[in-house]
Short mmCIF file of C-alpha atoms in Angstrom, two decimals:
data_model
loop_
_atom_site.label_atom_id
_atom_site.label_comp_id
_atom_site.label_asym_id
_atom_site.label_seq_id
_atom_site.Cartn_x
_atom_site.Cartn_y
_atom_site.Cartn_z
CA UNK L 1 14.09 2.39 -33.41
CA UNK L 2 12.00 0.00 -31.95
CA UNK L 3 12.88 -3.02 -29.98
CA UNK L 4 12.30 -5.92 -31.52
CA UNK L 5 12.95 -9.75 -30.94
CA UNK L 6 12.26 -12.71 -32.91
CA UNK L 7 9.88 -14.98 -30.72
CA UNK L 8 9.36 -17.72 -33.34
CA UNK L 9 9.72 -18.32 -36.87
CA UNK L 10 8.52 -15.15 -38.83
CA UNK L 11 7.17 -13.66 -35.50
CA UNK L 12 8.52 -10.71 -33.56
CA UNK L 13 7.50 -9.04 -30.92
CA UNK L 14 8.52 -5.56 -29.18
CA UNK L 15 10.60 -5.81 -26.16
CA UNK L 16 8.74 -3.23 -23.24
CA UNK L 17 9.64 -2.78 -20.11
CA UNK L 18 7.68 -2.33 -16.47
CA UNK L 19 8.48 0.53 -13.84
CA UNK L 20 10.54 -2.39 -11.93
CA UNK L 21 12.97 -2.62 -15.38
CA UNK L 22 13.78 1.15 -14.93
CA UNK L 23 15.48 3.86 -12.13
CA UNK L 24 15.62 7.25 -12.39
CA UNK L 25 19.45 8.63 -13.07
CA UNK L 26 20.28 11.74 -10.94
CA UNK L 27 21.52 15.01 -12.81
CA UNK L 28 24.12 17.29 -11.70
CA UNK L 29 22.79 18.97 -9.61
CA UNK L 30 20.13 18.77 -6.26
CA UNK L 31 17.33 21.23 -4.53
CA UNK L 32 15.65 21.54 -1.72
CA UNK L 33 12.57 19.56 -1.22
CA UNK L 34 10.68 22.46 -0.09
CA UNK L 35 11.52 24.14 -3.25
CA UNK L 36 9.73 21.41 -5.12
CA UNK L 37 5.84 21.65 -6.82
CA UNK L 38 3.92 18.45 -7.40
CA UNK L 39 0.79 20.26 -8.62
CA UNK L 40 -0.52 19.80 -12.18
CA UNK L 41 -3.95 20.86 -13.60
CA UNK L 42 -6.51 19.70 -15.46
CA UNK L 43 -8.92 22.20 -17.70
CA UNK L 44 -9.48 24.45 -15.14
CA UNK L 45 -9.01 22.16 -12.16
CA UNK L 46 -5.83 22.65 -10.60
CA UNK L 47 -4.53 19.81 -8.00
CA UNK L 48 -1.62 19.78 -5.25
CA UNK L 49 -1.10 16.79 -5.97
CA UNK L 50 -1.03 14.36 -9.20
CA UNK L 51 -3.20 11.92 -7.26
CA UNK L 52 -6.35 10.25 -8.81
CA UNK L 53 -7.90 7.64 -7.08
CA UNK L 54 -9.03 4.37 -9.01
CA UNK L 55 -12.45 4.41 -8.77
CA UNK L 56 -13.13 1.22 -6.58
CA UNK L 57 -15.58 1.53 -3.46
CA UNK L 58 -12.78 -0.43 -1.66
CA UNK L 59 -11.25 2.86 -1.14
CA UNK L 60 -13.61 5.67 -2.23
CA UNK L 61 -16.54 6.57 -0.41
CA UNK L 62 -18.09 10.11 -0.58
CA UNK L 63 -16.24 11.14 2.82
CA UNK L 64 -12.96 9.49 1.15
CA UNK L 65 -13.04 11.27 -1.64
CA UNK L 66 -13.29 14.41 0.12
CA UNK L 67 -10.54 14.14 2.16
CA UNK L 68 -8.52 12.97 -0.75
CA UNK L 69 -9.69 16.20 -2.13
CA UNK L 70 -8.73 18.32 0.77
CA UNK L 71 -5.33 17.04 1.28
CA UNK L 72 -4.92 18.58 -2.52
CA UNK L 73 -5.83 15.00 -5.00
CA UNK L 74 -8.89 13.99 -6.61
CA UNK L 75 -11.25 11.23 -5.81
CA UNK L 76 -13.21 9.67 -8.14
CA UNK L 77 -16.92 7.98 -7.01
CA UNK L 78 -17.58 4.80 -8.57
CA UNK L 79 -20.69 5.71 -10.33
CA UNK L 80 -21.47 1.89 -11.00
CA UNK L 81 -20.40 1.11 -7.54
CA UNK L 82 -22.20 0.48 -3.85
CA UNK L 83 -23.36 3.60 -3.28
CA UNK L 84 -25.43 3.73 -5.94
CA UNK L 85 -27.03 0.74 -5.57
CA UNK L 86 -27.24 0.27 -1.26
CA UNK L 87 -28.71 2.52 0.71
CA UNK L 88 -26.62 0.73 3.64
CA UNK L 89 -23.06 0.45 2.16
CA UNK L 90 -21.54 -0.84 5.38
CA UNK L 91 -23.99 -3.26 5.62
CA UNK L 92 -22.92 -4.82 2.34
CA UNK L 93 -19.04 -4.54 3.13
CA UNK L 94 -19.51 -6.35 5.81
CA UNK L 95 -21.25 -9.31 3.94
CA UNK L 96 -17.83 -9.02 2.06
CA UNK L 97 -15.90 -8.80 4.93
CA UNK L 98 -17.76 -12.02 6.30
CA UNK L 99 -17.27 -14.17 2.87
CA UNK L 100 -13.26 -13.49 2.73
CA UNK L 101 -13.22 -14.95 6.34
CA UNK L 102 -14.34 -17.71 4.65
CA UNK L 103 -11.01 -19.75 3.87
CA UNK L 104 -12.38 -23.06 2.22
CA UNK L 105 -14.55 -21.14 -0.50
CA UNK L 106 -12.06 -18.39 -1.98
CA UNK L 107 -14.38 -17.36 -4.86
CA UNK L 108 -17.04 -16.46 -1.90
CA UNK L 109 -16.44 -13.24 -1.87
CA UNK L 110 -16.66 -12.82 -5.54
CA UNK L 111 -20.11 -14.20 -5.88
CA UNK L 112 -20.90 -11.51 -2.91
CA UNK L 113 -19.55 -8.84 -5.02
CA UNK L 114 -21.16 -10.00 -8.07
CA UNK L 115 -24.70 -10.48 -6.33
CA UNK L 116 -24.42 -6.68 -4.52
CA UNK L 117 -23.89 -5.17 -7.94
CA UNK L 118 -26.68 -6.65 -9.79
CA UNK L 119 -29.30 -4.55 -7.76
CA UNK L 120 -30.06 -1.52 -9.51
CA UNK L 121 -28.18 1.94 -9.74
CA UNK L 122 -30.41 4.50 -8.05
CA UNK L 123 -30.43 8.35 -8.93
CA UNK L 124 -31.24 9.43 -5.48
CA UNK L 125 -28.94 7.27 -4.01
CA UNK L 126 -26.04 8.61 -6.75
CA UNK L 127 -27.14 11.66 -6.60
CA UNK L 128 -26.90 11.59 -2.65
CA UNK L 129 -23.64 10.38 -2.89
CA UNK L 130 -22.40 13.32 -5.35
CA UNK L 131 -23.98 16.43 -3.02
CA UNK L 132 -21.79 15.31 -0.24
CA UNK L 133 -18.43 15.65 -2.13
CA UNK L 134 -20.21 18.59 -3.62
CA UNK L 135 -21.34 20.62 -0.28
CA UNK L 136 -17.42 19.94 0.85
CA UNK L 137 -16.21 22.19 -2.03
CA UNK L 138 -13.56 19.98 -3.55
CA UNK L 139 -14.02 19.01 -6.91
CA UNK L 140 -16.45 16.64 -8.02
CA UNK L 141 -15.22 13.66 -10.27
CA UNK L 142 -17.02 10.29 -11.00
CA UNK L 143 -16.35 7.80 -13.25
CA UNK L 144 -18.70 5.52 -15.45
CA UNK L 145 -18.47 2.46 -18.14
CA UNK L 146 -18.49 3.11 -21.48
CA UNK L 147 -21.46 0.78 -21.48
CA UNK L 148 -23.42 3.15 -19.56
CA UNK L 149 -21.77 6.55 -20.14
CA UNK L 150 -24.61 7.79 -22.22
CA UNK L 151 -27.51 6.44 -19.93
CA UNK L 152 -25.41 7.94 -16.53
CA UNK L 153 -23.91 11.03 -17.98
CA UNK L 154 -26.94 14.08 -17.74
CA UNK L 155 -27.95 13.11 -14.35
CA UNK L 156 -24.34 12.81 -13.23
CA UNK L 157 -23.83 16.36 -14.42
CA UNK L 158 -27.02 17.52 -13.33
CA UNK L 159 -26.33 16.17 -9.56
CA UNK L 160 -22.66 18.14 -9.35
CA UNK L 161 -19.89 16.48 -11.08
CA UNK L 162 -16.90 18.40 -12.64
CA UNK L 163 -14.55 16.13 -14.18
CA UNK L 164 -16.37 12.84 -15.55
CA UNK L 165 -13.72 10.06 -16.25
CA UNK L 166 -15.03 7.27 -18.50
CA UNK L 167 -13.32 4.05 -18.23
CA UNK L 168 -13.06 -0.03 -18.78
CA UNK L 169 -10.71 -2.23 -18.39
CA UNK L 170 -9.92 -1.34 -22.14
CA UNK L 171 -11.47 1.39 -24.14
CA UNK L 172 -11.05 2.37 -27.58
CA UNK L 173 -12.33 5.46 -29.47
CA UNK L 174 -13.96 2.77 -31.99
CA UNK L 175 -16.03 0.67 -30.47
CA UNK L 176 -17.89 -1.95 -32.62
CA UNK L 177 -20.44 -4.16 -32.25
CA UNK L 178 -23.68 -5.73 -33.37
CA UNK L 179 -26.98 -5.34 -31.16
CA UNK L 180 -26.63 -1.49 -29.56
CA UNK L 181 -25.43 1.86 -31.19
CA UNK L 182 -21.76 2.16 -30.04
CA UNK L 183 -20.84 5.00 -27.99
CA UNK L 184 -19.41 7.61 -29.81
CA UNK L 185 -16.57 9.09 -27.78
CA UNK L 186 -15.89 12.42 -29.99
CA UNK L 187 -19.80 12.67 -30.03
CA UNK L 188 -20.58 12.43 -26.57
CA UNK L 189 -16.93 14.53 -25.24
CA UNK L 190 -18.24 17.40 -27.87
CA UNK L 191 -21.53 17.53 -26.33
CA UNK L 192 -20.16 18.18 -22.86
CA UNK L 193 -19.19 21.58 -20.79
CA UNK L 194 -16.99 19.04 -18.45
CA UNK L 195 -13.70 17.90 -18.72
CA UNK L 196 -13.73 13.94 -19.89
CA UNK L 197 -10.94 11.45 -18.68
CA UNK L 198 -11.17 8.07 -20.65
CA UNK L 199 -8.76 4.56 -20.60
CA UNK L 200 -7.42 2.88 -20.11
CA UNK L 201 -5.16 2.08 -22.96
CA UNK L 202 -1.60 0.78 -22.92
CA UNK L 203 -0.42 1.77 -27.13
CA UNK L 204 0.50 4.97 -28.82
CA UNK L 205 -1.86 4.74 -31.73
CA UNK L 206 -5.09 3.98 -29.18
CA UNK L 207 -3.95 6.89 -26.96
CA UNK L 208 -3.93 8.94 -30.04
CA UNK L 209 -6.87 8.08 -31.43
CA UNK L 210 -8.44 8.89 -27.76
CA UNK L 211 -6.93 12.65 -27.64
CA UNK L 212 -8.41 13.17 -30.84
CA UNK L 213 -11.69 12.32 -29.34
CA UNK L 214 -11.58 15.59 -27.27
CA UNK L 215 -10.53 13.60 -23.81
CA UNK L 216 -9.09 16.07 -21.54
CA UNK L 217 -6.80 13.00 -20.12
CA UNK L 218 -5.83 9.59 -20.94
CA UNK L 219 -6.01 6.88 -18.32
CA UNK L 220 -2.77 4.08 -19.09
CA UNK L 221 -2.66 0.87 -17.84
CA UNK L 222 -5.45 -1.29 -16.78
CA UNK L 223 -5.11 -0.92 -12.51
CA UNK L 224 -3.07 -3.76 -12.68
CA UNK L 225 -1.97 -4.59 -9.06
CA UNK L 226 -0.15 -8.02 -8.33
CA UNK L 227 -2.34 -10.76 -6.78
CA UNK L 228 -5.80 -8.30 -7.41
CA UNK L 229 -6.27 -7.76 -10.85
CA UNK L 230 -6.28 -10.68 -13.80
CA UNK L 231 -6.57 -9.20 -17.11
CA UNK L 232 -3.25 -10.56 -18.50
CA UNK L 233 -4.61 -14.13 -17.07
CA UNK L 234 -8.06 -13.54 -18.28
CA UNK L 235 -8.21 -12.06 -21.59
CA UNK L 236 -4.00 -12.46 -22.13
CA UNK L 237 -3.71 -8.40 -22.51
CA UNK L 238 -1.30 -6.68 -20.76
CA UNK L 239 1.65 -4.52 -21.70
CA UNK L 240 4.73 -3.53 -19.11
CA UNK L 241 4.07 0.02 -17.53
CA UNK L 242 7.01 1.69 -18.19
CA UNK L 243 6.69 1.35 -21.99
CA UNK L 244 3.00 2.14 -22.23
CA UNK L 245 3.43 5.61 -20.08
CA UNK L 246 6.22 6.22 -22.37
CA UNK L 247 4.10 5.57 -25.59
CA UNK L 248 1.32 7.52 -24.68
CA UNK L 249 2.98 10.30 -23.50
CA UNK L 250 4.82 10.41 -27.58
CA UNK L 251 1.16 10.41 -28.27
CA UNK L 252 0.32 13.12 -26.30
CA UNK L 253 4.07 14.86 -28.04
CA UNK L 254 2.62 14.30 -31.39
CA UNK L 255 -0.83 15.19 -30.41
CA UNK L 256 0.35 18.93 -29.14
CA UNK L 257 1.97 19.23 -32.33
CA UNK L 258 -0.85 18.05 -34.38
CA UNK L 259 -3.13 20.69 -33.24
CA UNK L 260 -1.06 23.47 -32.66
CA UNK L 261 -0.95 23.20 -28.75
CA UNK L 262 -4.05 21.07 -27.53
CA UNK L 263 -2.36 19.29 -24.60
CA UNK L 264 -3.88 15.94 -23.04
CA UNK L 265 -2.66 14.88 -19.97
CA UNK L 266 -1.65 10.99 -19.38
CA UNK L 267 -2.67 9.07 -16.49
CA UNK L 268 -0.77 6.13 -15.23
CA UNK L 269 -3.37 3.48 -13.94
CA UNK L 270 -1.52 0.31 -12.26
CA UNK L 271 1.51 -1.26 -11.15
CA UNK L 272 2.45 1.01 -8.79
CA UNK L 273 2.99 -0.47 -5.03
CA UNK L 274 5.87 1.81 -3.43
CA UNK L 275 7.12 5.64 -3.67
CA UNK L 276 9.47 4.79 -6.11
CA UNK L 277 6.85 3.30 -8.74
CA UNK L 278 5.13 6.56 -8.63
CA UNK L 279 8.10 8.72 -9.11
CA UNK L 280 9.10 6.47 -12.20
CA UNK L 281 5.88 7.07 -13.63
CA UNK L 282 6.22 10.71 -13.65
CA UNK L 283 9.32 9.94 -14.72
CA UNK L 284 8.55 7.88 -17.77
CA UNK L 285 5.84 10.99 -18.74
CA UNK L 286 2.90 10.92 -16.87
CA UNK L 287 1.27 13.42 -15.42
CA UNK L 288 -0.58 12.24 -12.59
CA UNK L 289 -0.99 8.33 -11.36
CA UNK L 290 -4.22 6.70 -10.31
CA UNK L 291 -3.83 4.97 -6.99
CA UNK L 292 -5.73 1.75 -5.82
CA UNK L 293 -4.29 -0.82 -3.60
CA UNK L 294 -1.76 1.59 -1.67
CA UNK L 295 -4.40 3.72 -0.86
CA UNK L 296 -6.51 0.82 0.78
CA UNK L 297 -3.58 0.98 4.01
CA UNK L 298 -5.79 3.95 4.67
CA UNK L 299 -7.45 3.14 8.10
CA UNK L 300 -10.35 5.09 6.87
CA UNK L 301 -10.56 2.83 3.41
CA UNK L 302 -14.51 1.69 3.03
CA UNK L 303 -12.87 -1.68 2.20
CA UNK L 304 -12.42 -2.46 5.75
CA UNK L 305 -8.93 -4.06 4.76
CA UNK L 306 -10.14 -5.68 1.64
CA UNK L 307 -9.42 -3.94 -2.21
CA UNK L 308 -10.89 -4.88 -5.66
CA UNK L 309 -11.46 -2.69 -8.89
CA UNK L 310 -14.59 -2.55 -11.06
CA UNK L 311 -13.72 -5.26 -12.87
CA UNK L 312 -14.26 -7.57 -9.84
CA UNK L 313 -18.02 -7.80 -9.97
CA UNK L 314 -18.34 -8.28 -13.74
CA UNK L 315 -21.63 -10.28 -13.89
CA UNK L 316 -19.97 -12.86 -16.50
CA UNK L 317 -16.21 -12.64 -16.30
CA UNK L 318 -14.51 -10.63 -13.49
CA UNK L 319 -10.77 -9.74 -14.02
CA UNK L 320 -10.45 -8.60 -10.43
CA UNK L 321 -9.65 -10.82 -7.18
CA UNK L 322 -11.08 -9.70 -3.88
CA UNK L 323 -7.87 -9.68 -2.17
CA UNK L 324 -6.57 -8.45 1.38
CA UNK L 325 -5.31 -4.99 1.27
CA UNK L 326 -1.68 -4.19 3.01
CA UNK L 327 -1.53 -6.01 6.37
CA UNK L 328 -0.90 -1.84 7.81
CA UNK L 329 -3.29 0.70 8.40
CA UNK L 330 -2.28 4.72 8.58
CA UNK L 331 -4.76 7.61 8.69
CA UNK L 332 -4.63 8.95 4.89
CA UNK L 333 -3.00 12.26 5.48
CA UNK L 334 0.26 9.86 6.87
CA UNK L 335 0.18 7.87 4.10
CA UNK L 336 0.64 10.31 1.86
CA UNK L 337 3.02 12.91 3.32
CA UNK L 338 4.78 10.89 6.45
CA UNK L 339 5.97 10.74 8.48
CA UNK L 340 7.21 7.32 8.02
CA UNK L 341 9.28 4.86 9.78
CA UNK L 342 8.60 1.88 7.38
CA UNK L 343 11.63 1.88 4.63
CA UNK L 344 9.80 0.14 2.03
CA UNK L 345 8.45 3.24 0.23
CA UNK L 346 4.96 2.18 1.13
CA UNK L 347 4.29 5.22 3.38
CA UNK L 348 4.96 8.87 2.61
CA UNK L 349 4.20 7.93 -1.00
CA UNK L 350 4.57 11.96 -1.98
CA UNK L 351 6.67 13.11 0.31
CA UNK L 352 9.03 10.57 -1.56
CA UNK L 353 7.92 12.37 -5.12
CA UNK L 354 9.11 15.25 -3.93
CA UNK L 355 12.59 13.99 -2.54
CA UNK L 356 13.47 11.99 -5.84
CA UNK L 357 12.74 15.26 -7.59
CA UNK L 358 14.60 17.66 -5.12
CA UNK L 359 17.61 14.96 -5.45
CA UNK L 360 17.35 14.71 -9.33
CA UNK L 361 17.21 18.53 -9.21
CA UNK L 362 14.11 19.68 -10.98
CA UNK L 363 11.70 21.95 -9.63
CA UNK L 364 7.72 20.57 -10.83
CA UNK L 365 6.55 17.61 -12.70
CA UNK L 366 7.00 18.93 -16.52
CA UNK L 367 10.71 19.42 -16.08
CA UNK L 368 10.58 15.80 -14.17
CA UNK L 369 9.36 14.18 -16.98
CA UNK L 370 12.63 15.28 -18.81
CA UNK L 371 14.86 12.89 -16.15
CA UNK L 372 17.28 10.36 -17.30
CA UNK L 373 16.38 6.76 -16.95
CA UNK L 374 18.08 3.43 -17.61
CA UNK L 375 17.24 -0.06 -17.78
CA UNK L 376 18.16 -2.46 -15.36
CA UNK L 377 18.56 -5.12 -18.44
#
């Protein structure tokens, strides 16, 4: 039944909850850590981990992404991004670097962002950046607008990449509007050989309509990370974590049984800071999360301490601040297996997966997503 309050006179609205509302409730009995899988697969892609990186150049380069790769997650390129528009992407971080320095103009930076992203994508550039994750041997993801999916798609493919992930800050499988052909998700999914990952989306009925589009996953949540992204101050859209992995993973429920055992897997995109927010999220039903702004303590992040999303260099009206990235810096492999010595769960970020699952006593992340929760509230 659902949750509902009355928030005026003849208006109600449904109570949801984030991943801070809700803890994970231990079960009888405990395991051994090293007993424990976190791996999960994707069409034919199979992972070590259920890490996908937000596509941001603030923390994906093509060296990035294939050490993310090798170290058993998946990076995603930012198709739209840097490095396929600069041929010298250091160059232009450090023009960002050198406008966040500067303290009386904080919408400097923004402006820089904005201005490096309105010089043209370039194949070879894109296409350079795709054979290096390529030649490496990990797989090959990248992800694109819907805006420009069908434009970016065929040479994307042609250049390399596996798993294309098509995403906004919302997307909907019915897109309408007045002065361009909309793109057609089940159209364009049915006319590819490669596994398609779209969002976000933060209802049941939108993730629905998306697996019945033919996505291979579902990306929830908007990247929403506190003091970065704006959407909810922006546009007013935002709904509490928790809730929304929990909806579209009864989507994905009703969408198994719909078609007699087509599963779609649900990505968790955004408020998650520490260990623990990534364990709830598995928790709560997703399958893998999609990590920005705790990835950017990686001393190796392209952002040279400084993490935005896509959104940031919107031409018009950005949803994203360029804001400083965690005030620590590990090598990537530390950050996310340990050893740690910090106690704030912002180190070791899997290792700590695989401990609240070896202490809730379940063995991989299917039977996880079947642990009790409760609500602080």
């Amino acid at each position: 039944m659902r949750d509902l309050v009355e928030i005026g006179m003849g208006r109600t609205a449904r109570r949801a909850y984030d991943l801070d509302d809700v803890e994970i409730v231990p079960s009888r009995r405990t395991r051994s850590s090293s007993v424990v899988s976190t791996s999960w697969q994707i069409d034919a892609y199979r992972f070590d981990l259920p890490l996908v990186t937000h596509p941001t150049d603030a923390i994906v380069s093509p060296g990035t992404a294939v050490a993310v790769g090798e170290l058993g997650g998946l990076g995603v390129l930012n198709a739209e991004g840097l490095w396929a528009r600069h041929a010298n992407v250091e160059d232009a971080i450090f023009q960002l670097v050198r406008a966040a320095e500067d303290l009386e103009d904080p919408n400097a930076v923004g402006r820089v962002l904005q201005e490096l992203h309105a010089a043209p994508i370039r194949l070879d550039l894109l296409t350079e950046a795709i054979k290096t994750v390529r030649e490496s041997g990990v797989t090959v993801a990248a992800r694109v607008s819907p805006q420009h999916a069908a434009e970016l798609t065929p040479d994307l493919i042609a250049a390399g990449v596996e798993i294309l992930v098509v995403q906004g800050t919302i997307i909907s499988a019915e897109h309408v509007v007045r002065e361009a052909e909309p793109l057609n998700l089940k159209d364009f999914i049915g006319r590819l050989d490669v596994p398609v990952i779209a969002g976000g989306v933060s209802d049941y009925r939108t993730a629905m309509h998306l697996m019945r589009t033919g996505a291979a996953g579902v990306i929830v949540g908007h990247g929403y990370t506190p003091g970065v992204t704006s959407t909810d101050r922006v546009l007013g859209i935002g709904v509490p974590m928790a809730t929304a992995i929990i909806d579209a993973a009864a989507a994905r429920r009703d969408y198994l049984d719909e078609t007699g055992g087509r599963y779609v897997h649900v990505l968790a995109d955004g408020g998650m800071t520490v260990s623990g927010d990534i364990a709830k999220a598995i928790a709560c039903g997703a399958d893998a999360v999609m990590l920005g702004s705790p990835l950017a303590a990686a001393s190796d992040a392209p952002g040279q301490g400084l993490y935005w999303t896509a959104a940031a260099a919107h031409p018009s009206l950005p949803r994203s601040r360029v804001a400083a990235g965690p005030d620590y810096a590990v090598d990537l492999k530390t950050l996310l297996f340990g050893p740690s010595s910090d106690a704030e769960g912002v180190v070791n970020l899997f290792g700590a997966l695989r401990r609240a699952m070896a202490k809730t006593g379940y063995s991989d992340l299917k039977e996880f997503q079947r642990v009790g929760l409760t609500v602080r509230r």
